[in-house]
Backbone as JSON, one array per atom type, in Angstrom:
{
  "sequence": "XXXXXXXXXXXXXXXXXXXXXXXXXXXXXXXXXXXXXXXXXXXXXXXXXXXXXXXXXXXXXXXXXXXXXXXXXXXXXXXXXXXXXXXXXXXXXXXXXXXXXXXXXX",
  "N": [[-8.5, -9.81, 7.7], [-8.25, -13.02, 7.28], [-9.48, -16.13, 8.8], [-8.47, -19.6, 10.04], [-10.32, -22.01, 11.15], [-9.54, -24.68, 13.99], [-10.0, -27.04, 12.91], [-9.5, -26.64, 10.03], [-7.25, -26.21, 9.92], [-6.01, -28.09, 10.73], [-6.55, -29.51, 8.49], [-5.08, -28.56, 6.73], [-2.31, -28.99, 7.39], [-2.29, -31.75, 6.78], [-2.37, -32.32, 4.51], [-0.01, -30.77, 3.46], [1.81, -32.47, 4.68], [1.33, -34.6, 3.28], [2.02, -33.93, 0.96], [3.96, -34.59, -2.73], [5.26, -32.17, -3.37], [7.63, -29.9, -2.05], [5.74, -27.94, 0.71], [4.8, -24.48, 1.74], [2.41, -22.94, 2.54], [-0.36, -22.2, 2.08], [-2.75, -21.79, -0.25], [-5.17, -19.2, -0.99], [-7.6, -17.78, -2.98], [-9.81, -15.39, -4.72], [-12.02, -16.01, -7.42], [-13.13, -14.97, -10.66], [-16.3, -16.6, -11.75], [-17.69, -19.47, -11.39], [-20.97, -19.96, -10.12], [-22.17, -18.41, -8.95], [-20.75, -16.13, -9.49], [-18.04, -15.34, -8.01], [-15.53, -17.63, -7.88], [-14.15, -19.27, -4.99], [-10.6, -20.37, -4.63], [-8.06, -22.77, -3.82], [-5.0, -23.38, -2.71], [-1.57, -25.46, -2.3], [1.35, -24.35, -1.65], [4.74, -23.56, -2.65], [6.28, -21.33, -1.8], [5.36, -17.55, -1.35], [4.01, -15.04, -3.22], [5.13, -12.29, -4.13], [3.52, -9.97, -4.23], [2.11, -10.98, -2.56], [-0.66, -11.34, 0.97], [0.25, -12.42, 3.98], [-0.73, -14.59, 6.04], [-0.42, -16.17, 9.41], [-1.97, -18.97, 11.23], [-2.21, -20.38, 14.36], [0.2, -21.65, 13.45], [-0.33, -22.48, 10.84], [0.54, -21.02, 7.66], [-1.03, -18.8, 5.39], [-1.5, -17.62, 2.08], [-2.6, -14.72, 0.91], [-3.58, -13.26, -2.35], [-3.05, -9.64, -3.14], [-5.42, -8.29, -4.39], [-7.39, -10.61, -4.26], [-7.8, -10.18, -1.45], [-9.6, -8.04, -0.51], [-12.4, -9.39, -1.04], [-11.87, -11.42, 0.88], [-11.73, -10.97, 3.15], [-12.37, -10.97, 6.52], [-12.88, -13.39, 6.49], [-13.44, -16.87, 7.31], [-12.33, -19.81, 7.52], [-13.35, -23.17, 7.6], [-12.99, -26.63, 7.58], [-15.3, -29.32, 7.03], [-16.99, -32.32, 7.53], [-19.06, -34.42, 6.28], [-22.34, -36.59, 5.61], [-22.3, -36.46, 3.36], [-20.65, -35.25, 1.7], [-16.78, -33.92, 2.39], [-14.65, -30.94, 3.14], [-13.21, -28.11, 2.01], [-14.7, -24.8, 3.86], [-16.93, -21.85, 3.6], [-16.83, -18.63, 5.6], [-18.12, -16.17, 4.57], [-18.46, -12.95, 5.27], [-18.27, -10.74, 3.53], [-20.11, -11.68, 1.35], [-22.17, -11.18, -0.45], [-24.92, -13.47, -1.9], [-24.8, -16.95, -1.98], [-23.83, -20.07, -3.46], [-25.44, -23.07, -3.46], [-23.59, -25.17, -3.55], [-21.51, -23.89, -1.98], [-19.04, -23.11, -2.48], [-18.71, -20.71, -4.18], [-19.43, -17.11, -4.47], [-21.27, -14.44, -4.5]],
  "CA": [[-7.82, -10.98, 8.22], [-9.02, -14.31, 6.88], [-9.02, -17.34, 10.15], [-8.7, -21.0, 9.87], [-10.6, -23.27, 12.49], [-8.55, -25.65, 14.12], [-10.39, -28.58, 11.65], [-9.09, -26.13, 8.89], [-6.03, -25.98, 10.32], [-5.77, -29.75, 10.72], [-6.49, -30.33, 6.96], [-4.02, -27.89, 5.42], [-1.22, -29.74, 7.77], [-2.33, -33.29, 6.85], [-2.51, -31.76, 3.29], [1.09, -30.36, 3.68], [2.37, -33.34, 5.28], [1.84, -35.58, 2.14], [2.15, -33.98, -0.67], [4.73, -35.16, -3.04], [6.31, -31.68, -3.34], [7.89, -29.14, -0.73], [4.33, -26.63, 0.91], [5.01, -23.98, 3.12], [1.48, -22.74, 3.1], [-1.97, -22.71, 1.33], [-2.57, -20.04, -1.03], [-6.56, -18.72, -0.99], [-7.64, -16.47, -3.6], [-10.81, -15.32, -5.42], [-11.27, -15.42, -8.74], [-14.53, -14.65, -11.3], [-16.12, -17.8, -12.27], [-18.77, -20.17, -10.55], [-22.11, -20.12, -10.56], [-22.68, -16.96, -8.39], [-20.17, -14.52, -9.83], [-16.56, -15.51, -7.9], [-15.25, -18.94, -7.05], [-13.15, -19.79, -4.1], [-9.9, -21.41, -4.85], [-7.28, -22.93, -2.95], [-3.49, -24.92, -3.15], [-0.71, -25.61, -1.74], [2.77, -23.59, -2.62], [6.13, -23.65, -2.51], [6.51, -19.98, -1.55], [4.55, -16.78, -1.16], [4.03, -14.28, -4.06], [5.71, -10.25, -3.69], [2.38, -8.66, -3.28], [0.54, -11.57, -1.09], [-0.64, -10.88, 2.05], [0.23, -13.47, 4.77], [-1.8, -14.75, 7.64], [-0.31, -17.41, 10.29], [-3.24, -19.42, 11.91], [-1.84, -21.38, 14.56], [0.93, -22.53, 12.52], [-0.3, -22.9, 9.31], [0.66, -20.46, 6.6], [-1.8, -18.67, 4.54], [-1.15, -16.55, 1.46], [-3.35, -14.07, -0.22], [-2.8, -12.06, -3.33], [-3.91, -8.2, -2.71], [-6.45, -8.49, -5.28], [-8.01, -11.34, -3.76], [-7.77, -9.89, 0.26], [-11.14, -7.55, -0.41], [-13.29, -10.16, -1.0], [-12.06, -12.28, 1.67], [-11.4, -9.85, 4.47], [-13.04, -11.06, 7.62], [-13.59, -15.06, 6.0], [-13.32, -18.01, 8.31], [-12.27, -21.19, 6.83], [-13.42, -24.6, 8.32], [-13.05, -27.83, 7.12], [-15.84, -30.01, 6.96], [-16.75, -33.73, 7.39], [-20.81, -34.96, 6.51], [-22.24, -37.78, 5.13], [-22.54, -36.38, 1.44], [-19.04, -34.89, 1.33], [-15.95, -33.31, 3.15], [-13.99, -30.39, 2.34], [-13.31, -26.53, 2.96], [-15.74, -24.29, 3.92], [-16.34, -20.35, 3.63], [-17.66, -18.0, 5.7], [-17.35, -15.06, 3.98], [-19.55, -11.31, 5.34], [-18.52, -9.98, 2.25], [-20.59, -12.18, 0.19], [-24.13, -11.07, -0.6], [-24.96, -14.38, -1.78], [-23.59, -17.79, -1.59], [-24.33, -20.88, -4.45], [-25.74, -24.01, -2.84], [-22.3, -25.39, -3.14], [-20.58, -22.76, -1.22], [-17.67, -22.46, -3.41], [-18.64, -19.18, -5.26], [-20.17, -16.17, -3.98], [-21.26, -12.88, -5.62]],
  "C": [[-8.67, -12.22, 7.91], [-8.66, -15.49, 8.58], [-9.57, -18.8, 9.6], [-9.83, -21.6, 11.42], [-9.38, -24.2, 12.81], [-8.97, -26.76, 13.26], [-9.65, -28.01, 10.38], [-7.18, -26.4, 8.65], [-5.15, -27.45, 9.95], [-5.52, -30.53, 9.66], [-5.27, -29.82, 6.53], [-2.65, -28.44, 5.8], [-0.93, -31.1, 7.46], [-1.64, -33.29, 5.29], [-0.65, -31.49, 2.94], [2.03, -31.97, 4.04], [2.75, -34.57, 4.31], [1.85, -35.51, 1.15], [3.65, -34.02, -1.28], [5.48, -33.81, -3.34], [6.56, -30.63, -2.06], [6.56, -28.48, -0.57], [5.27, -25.87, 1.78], [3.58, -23.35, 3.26], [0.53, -23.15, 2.04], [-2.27, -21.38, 1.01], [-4.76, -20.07, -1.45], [-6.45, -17.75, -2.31], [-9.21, -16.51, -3.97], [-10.75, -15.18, -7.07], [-13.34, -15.16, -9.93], [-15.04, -16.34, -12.11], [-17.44, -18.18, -11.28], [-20.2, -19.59, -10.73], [-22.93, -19.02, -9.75], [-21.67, -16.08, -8.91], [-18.47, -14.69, -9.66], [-16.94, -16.54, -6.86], [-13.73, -18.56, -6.24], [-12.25, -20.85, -4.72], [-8.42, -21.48, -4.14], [-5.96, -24.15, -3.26], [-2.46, -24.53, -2.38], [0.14, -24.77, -2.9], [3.73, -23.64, -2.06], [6.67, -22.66, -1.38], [5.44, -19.03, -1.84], [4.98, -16.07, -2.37], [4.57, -12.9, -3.57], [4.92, -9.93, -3.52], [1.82, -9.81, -2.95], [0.55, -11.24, 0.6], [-0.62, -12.24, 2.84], [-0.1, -13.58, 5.71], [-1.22, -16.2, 8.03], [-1.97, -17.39, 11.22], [-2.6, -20.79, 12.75], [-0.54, -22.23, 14.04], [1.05, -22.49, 11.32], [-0.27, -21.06, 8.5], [-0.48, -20.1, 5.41], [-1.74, -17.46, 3.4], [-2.72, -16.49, 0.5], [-3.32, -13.15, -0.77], [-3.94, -10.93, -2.89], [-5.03, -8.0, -3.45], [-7.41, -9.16, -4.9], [-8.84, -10.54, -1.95], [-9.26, -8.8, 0.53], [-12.3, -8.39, -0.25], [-12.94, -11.12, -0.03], [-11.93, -11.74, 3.06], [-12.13, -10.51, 5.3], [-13.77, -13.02, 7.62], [-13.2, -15.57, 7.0], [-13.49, -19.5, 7.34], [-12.28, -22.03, 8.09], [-12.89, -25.51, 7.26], [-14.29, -28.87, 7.56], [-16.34, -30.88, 6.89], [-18.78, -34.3, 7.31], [-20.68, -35.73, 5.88], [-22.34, -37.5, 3.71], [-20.98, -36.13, 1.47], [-18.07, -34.14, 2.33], [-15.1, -32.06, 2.25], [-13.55, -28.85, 3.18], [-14.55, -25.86, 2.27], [-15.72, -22.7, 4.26], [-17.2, -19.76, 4.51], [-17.7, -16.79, 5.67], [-18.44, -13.9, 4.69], [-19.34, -10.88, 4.25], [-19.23, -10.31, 1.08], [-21.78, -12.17, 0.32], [-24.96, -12.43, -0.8], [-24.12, -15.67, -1.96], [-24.34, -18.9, -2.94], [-24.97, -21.69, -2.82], [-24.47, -25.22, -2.29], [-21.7, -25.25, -2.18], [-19.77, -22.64, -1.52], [-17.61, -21.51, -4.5], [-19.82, -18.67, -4.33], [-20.57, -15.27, -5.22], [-21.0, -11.58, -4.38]]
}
């Protein structure tokens, strides 16, 4: 089960709220790439895929393809606000290590 924070929560609705085409949720996945092994990546969608797995948080809509749902099993998404930058944030157990980033694991 992946969980939003309510700050997470907050973005993907604000996020939803003005983008110029229809959302119904926020699609997570993993994919191979980044500078530890697999980057985190994330968007808005129309609709859910036939094999994604879906997680309500509060409201918000979250799809993830079955492929992806190993490596994120047990994550916790925030959202984030400091004085260098804002954004989402992972906190994955399944990830041995993390970049300095935090948008790729291994």
């Amino acid at each position: 089960m992946i969980q939003l924070t309510p700050s997470a929560c907050e973005a993907v609705r604000s996020a939803i709220a003005g983008a110029a085409a229809s959302a119904e949720g926020i699609r997570i996945m993993v994919e191979a790439g980044g500078c530890s092994g697999f980057k985190y990546m994330m968007g808005l969608v129309s609709a859910p895929e036939p094999s994604d797995v879906i997680v309500e948080v509060d409201g918000v809509k979250v799809f993830v393809d079955a492929q992806s749902m190993p490596h994120l099993q047990g994550t916790t998404v925030d959202f984030v606000v400091t004085l260098e930058q804002s954004g989402f944030s992972f906190d994955n157990p399944n990830a041995a290590s993390k970049c300095s980033c935090g948008k790729s694991f291994s």
